[in-house]
Short mmCIF file of C-alpha atoms and ligand atoms in Angstrom, two decimals:
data_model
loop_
_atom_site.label_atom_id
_atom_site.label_comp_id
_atom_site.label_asym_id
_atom_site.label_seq_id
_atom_site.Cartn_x
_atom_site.Cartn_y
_atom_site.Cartn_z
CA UNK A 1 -5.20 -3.16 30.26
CA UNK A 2 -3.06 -3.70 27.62
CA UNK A 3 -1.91 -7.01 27.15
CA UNK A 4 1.16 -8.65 25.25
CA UNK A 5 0.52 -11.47 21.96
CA UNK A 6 3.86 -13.42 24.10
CA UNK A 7 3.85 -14.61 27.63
CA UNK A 8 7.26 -13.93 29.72
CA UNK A 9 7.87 -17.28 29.51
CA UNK A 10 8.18 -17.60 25.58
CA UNK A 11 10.47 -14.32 25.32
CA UNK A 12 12.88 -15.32 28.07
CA UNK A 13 12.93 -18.23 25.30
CA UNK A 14 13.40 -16.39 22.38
CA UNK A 15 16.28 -14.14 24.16
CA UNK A 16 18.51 -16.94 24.55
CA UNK A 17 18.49 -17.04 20.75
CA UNK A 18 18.02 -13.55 19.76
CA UNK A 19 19.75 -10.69 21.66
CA UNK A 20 17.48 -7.73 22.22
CA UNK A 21 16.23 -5.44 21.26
CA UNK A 22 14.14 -6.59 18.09
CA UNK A 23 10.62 -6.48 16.81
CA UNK A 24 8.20 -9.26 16.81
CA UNK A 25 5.41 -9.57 14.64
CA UNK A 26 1.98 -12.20 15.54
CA UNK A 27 1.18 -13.94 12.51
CA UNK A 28 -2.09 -15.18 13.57
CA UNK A 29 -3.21 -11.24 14.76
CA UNK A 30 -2.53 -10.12 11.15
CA UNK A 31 -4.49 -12.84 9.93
CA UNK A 32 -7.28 -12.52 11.59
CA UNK A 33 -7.69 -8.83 11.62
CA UNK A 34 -6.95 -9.56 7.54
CA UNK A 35 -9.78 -11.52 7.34
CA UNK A 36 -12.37 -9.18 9.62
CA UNK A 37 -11.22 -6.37 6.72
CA UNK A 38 -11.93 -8.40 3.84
CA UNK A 39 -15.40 -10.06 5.94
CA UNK A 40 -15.96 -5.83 6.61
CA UNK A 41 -16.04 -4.99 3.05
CA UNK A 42 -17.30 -8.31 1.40
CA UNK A 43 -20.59 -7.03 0.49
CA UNK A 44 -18.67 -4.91 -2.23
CA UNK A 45 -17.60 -6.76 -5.15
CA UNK A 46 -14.17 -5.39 -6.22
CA UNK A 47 -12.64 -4.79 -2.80
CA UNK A 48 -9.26 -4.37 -2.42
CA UNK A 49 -6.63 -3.67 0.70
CA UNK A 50 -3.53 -2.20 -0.39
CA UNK A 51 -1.16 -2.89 2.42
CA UNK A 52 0.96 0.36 2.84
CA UNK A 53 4.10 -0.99 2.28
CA UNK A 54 5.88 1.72 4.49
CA UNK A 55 4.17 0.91 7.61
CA UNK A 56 6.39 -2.35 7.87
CA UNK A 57 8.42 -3.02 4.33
CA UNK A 58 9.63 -7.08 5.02
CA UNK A 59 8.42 -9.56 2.78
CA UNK A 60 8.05 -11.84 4.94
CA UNK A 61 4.99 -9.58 6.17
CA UNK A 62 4.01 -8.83 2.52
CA UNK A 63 3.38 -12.65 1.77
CA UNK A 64 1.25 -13.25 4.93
CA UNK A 65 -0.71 -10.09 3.85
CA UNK A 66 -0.70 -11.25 0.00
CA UNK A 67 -2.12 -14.89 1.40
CA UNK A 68 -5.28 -12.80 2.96
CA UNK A 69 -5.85 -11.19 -0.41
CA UNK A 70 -3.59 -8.22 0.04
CA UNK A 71 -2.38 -6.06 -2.46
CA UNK A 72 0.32 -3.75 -2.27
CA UNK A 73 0.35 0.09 -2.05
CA UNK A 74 3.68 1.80 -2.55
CA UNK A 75 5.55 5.42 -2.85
CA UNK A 76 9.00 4.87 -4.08
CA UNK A 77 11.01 2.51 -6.23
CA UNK A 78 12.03 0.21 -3.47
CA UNK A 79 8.75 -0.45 -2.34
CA UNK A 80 7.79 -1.28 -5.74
CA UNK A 81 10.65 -3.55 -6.37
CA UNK A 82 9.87 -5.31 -2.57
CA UNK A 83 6.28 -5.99 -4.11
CA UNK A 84 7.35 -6.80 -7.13
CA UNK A 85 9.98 -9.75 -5.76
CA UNK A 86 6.86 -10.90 -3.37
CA UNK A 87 4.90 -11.82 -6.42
CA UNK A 88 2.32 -8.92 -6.87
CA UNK A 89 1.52 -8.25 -9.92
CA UNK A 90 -0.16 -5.33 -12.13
CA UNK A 91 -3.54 -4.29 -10.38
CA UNK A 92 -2.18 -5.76 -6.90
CA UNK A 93 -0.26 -3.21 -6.83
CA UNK A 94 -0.76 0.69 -6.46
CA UNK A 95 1.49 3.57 -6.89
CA UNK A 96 0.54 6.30 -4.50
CA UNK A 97 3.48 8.54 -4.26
CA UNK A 98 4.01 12.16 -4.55
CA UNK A 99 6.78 14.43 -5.39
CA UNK A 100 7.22 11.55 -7.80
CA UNK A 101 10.69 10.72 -9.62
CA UNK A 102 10.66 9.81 -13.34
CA UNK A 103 12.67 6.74 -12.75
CA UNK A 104 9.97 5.70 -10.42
CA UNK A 105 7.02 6.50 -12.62
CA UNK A 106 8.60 4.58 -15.45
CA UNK A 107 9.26 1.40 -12.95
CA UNK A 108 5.54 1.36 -12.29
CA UNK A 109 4.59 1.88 -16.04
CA UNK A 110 6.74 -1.32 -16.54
CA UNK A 111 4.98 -3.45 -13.78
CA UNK A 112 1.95 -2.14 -14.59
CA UNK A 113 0.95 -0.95 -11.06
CA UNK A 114 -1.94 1.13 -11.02
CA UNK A 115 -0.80 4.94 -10.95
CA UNK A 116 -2.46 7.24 -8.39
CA UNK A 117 -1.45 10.70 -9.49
CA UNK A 118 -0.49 13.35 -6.42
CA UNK A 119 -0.65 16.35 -8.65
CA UNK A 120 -2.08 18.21 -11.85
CA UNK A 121 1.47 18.75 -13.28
CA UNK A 122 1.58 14.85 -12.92
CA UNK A 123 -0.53 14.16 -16.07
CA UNK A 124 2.66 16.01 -18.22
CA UNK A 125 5.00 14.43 -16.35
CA UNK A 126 4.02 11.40 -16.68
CA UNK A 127 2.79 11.60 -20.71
CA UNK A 128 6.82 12.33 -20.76
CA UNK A 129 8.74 9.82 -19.27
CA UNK A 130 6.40 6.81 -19.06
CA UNK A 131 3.27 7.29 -21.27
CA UNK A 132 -0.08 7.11 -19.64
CA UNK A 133 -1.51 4.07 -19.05
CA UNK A 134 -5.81 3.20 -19.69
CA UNK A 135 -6.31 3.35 -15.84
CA UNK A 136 -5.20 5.67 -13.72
CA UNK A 137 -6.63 7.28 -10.53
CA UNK A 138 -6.29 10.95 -8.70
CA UNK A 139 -5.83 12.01 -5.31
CA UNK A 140 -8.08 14.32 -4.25
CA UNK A 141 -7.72 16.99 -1.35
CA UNK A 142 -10.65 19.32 -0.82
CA UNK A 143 -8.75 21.57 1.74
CA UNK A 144 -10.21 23.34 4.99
CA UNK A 145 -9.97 20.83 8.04
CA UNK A 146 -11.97 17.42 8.10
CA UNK A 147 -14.36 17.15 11.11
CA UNK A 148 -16.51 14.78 12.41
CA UNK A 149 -19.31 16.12 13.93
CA UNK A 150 -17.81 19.40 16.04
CA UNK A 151 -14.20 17.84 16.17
CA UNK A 152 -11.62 18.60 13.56
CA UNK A 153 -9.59 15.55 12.85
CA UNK A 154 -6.85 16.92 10.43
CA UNK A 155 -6.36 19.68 8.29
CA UNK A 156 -6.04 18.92 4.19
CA UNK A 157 -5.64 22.43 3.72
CA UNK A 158 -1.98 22.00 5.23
CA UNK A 159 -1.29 19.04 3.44
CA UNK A 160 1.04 18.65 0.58
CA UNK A 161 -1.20 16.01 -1.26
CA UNK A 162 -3.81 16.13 -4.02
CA UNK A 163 -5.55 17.56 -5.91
CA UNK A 164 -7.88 20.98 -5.51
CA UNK A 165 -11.64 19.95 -7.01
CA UNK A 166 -11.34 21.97 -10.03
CA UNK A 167 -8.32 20.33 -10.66
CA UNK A 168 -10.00 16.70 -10.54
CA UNK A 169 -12.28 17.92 -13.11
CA UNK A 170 -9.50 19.02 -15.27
CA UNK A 171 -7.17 16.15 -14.77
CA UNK A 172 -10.08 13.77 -15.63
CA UNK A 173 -10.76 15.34 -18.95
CA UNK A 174 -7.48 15.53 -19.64
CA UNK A 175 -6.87 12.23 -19.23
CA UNK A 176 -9.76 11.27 -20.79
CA UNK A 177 -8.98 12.60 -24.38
CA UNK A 178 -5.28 10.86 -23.95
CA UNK A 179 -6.70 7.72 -24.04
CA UNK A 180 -7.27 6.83 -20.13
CA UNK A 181 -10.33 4.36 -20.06
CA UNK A 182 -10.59 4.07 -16.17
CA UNK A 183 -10.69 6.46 -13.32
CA UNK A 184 -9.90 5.92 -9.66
CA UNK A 185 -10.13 8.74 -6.95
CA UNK A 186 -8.10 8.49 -4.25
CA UNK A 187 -8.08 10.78 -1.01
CA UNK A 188 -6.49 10.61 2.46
CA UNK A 189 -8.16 13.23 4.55
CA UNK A 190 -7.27 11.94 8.45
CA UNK A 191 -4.76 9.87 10.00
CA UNK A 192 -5.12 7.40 13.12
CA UNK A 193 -8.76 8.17 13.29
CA UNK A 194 -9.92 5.96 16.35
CA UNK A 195 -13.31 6.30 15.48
CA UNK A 196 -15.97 4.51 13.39
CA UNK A 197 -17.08 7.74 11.52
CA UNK A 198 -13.98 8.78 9.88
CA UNK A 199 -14.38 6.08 6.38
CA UNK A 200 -18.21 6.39 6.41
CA UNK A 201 -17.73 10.26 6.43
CA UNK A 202 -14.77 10.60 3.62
CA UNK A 203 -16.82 7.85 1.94
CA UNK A 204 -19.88 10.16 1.33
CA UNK A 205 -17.31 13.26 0.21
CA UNK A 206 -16.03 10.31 -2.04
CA UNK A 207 -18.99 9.01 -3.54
CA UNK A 208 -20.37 12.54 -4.27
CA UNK A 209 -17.52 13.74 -5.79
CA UNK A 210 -17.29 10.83 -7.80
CA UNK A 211 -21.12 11.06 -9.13
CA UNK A 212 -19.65 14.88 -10.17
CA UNK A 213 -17.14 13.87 -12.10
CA UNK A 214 -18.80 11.43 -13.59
CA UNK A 215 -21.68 13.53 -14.69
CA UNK A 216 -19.52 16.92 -15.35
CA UNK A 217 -16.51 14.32 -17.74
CA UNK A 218 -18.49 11.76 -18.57
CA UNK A 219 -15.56 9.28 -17.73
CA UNK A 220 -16.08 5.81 -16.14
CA UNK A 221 -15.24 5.64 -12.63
CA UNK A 222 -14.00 2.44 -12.16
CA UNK A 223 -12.14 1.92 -8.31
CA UNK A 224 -12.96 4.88 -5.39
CA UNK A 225 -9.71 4.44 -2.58
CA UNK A 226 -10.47 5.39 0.84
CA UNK A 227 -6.62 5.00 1.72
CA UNK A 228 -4.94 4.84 5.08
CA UNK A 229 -6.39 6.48 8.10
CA UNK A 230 -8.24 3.89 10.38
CA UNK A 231 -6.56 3.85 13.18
CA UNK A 232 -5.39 2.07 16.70
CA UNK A 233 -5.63 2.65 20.41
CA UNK A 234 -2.14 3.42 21.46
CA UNK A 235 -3.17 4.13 24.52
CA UNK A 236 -5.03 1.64 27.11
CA UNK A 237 -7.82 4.13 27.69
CA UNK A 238 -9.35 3.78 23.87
CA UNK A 239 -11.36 1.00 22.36
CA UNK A 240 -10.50 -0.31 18.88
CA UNK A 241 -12.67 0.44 16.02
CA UNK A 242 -14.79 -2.19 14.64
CA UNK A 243 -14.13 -2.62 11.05
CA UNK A 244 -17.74 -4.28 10.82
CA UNK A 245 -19.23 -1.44 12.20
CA UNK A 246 -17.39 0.99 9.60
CA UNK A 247 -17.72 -1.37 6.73
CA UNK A 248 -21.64 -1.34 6.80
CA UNK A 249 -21.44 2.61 7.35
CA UNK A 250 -19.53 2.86 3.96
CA UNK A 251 -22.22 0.60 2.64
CA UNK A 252 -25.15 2.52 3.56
CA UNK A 253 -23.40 5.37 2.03
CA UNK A 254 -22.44 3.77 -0.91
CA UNK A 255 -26.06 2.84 -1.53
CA UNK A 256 -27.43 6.07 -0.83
CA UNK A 257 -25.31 8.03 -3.28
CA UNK A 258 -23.74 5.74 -5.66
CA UNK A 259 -26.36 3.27 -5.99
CA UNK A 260 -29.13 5.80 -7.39
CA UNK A 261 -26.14 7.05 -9.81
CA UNK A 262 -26.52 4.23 -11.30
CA UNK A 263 -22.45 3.45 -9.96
CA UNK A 264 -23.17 0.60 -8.03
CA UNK A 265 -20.31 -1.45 -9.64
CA UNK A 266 -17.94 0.93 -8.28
CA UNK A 267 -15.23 -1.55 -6.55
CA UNK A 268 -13.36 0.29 -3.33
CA UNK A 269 -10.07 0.25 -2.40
CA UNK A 270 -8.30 0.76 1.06
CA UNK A 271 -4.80 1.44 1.95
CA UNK A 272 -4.31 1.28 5.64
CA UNK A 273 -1.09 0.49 7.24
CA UNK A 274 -1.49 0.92 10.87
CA UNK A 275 -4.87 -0.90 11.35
CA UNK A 276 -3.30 -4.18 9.53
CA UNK A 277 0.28 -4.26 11.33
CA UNK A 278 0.06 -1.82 14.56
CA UNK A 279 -0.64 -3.55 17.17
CA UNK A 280 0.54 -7.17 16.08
CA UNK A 281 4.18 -5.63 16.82
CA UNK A 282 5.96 -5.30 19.70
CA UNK A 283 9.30 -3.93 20.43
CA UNK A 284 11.59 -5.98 22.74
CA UNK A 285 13.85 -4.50 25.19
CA UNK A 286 16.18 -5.23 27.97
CA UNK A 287 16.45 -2.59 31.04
CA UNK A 288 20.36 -1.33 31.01
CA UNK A 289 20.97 1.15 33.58
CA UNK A 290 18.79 3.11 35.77
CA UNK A 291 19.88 6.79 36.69
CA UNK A 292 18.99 8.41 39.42
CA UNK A 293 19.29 12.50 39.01
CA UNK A 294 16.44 15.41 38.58
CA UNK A 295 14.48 12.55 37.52
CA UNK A 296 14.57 9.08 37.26
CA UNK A 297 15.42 7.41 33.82
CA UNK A 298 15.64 4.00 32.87
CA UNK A 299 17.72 3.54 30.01
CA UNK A 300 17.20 0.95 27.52
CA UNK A 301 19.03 -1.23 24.99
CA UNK A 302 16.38 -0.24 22.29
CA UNK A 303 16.45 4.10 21.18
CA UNK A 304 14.70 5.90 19.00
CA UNK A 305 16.84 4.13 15.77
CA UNK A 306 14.43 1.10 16.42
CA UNK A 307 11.56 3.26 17.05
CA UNK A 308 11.12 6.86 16.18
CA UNK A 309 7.21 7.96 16.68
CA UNK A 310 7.74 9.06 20.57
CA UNK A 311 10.89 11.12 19.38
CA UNK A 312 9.26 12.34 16.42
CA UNK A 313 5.58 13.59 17.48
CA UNK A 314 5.41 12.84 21.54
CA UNK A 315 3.51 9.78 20.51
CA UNK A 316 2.27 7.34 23.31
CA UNK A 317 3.26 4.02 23.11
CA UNK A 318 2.01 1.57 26.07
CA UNK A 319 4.75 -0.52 27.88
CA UNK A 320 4.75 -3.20 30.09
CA UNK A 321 7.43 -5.07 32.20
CA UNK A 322 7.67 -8.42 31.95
CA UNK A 323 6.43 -10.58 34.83
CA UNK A 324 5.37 -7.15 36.61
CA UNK A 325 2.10 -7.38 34.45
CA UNK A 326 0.12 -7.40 38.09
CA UNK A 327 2.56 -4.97 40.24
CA UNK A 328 0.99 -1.81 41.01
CA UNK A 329 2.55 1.31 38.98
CA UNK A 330 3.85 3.28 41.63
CA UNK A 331 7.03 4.51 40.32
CA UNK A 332 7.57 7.50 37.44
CA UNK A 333 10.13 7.15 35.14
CA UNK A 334 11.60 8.79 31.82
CA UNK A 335 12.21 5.55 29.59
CA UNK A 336 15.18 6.08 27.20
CA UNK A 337 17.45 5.27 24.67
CA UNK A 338 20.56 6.10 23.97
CA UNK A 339 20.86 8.91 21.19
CA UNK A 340 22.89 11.76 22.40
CA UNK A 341 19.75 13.42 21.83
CA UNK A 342 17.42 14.29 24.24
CA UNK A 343 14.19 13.67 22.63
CA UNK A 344 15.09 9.57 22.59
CA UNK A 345 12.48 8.60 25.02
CA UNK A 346 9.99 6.55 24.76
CA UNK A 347 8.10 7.64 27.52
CA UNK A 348 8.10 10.69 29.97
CA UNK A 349 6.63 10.43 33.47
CA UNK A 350 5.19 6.94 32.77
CA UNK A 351 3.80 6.01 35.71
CA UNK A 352 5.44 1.94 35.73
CA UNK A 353 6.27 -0.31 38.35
CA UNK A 354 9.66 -0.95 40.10
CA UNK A 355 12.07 -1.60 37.29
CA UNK A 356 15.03 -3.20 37.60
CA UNK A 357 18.43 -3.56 35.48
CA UNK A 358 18.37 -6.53 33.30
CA UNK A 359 13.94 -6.47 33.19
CA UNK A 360 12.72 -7.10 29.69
CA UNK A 361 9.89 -4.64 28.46
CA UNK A 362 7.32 -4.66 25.86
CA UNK A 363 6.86 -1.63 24.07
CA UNK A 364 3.21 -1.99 22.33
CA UNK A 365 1.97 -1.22 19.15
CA UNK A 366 5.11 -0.89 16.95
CA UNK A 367 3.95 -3.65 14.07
CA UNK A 368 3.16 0.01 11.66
CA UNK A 369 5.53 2.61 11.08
CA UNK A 370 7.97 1.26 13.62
CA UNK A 371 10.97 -0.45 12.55
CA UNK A 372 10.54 1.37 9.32
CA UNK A 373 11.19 4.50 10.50
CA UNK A 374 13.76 3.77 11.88
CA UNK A 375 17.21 5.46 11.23
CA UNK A 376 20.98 5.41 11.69
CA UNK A 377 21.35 8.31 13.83
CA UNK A 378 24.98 8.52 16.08
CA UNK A 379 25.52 5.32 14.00
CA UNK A 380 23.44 3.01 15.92
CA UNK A 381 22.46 -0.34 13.95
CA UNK A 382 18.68 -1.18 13.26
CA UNK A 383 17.58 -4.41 15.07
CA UNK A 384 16.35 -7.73 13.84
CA UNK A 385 12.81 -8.36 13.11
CA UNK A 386 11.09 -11.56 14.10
CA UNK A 387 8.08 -13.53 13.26
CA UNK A 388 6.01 -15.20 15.73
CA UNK A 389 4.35 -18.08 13.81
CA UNK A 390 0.90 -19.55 14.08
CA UNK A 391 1.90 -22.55 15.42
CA UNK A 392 4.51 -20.88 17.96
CA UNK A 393 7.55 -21.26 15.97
CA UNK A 394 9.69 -18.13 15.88
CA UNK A 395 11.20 -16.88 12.84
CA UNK A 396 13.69 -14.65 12.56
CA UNK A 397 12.59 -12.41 9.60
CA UNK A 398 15.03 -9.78 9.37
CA UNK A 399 18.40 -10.23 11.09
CA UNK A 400 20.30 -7.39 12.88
CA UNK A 401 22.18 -4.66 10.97
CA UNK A 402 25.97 -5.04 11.73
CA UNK A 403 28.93 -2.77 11.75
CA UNK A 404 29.84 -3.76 8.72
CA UNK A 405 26.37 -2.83 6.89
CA UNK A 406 26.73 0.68 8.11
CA UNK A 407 30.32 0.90 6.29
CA UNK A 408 28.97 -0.73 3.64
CA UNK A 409 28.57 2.68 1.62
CA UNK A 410 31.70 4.38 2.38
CA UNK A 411 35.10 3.54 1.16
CA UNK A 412 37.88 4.07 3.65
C1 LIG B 1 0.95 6.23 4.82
C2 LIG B 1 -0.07 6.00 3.77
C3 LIG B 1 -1.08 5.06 3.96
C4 LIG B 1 -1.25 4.28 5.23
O1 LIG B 1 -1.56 5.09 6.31
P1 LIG B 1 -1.92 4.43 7.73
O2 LIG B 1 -2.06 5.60 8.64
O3 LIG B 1 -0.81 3.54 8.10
O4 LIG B 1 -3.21 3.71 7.54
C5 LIG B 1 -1.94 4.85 2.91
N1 LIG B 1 -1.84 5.53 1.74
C6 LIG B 1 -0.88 6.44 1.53
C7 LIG B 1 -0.79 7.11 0.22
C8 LIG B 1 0.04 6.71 2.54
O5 LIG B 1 0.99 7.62 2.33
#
């Protein structure tokens, strides 16, 4: 069962202050899964989480992550400004984007975040509008499908990102005779893996690839990034991974292959989003209207604007009514928002129990890619983000958008 990080008891609290729907975030669950990262990977010198900024872009958030060690990994100006403001600095913070604008390469040239290039054609780029800098690092995408054991998790061959492996070799020694001193590779191969195989396994293509290059350019490999990809059990029927667990699988790996390359000063990266934010988010949401027709819907004051993923890939996200934790779930409903579009649910024939107007649920595991996805869609206003703090305290960390923001671009 899943359960909430807030009793009924504390929300009906909060409510009185701040109108749903909004997003809370549990301070002391991103700490402490922080901390199990950095404990995961301490037995390797230079390691570094990059915090996907996307996954949830508030300071607020940033800081807490940045106090556990955190750097930042971004893909577009704004993110790099939003890391910038937080106090990250340089090698805290990586550049990981793609389809990459010159304005935005130059902005990461100037606060020297560390460039992760998406693309051969990069290199030119790049040389052009910002100069290249001594480090520098390449995504890598070997193409085919990536399977662990006789399941296929994802398919790189479909993906827009990366580099081919004859291109690594290229790009590296053309880097190398413009001056770059150190290398990073980068790859991102499988996303929400919920499975302690998936960085041991990319780890080992990693490591080997990186001996290659090393041996076919001759460059020094400084940083290897195993990037986003670990993921979370949406759904109650899962178990977690344990970070431990894949933390000493990437260390047997890495001293298997890099070790007896005589790399074993190689420091490794991650970027993951979801794993450090996912489930320490819930969105909050008061039961409007239930409607009674072919089916039965309950429509809530929360749509797809606050949170997109069930409108945007069927995803599962767990709900629970508050103060019905213990009812039996003997009633089917479609859950919805209110988009005059009909894909705004966020859950289809969820088996729930007897909701009624005015009920407050808990929709689980929106902490990563939740709020900021969100959108403005039939003009409906993103909600207010909150912090639950370690002591209790709630913190209001983002207020609502208001009519007035969403005219703030036009002029009429
Ligand atoms: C989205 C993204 C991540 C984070 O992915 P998660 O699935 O949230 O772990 C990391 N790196 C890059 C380059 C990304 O685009």
């Amino acid at each position: 069962m899943k359960k909430t990080f807030v009793t009924k008891e504390q929300l009906d609290q909060i409510i009185k202050e701040y109108p749903t729907p909004f997003h809370i975030y549990d301070e002391m669950g991103i700490r402490e899964n922080a901390r199990k990262l950095n404990q995961a990977f301490s037995w390797n010198k230079g390691f570094k989480e990059y915090f996907a900024v996307k996954a949830t872009p508030n300071p607020h958030i940033l800081k807490i992550l940045k106090e556990e060690g955190c750097g930042m990994d971004c893909s577009s100006l704004t993110e790099l400004m939003m890391s910038e403001r937080c106090g990250f600095e340089g090698d805290e913070i990586m550049f990981s984007s793609n389809d990459t604008p010159a304005n935005e390469f130059k902005y990461a040239r100037k606060i020297n975040a560390t460039i992760n290039l998406d693309d051969i054609s990069h290199i030119d780029f790049l040389e052009e509008v910002a100069g290249i800098p001594e480090i520098i690092s390449c995504r890598y995408n070997p193409g085919g499908t990536f399977s662990l054991g006789t399941t296929i998790m994802d398919n790189p061959g479909d993906a827009k990102y990366g580099l081919t492996r004859p291109q690594m070799t290229e790009a590296f020694l053309k880097l190398k005779a413009l001056g770059v001193k150190e290398f990073g590779i980068h790859s991102f191969l499988a996303s929400n893996t919920v499975t302690n195989e998936y960085y041991p396994e990319l780890a080992k293509i990693l490591f080997k690839l990186a001996v290659e290059l090393k041996e076919e350019t001759g460059v020094h490999i400084g940083f290897i990034n195993l990037s986003g990809g670990v993921g979370i059990p949406y759904t109650p029927d899962k178990e977690p991974n344990d970070i431990l667990e894949i933390g000493e699988g990437v260390r047997k790996a890495y001293e298997e292959i890099l070790v007896p390359a005589g790399m074993g000063d190689v420091a490794l990266y991650t970027e993951l989003g979801r794993y450090m934010l996912g489930p320490y988010g819930h969105l909050v949401s008061t039961v409007l209207h239930e409607k009674n027709t072919h089916k039965n819907y309950i429509g809530l004051d929360a749509s797809a604007v606050n949170l997109m993923r069930p409108a945007m890939y069927g995803a599962y996200h767990h709900i629970t009514v508050m103060g019905k934790e213990n009812e039996p779930c003997d009633y089917m409903y479609d859950v919805t928002g209110s988009l005059c579009e009909n894909n705004d649910k966020f859950a289809i024939d969820r088996k729930l129990p007897k909701i009624s107007i005015g009920d407050v649920v808990v929709i689980h595991d929106t902490g990563a890619h939740g709020f900021a996805m969100g959108y403005n869609y039939n003009g409906k206003l993103k909600s207010a983000e909150l912090l639950l703090e370690e002591d209790g305290a709630v913190r209001q960390i983002r207020r609502a958008e208001t009519p007035e923001d969403y005219f703030a671009t036009l002029e009429f």
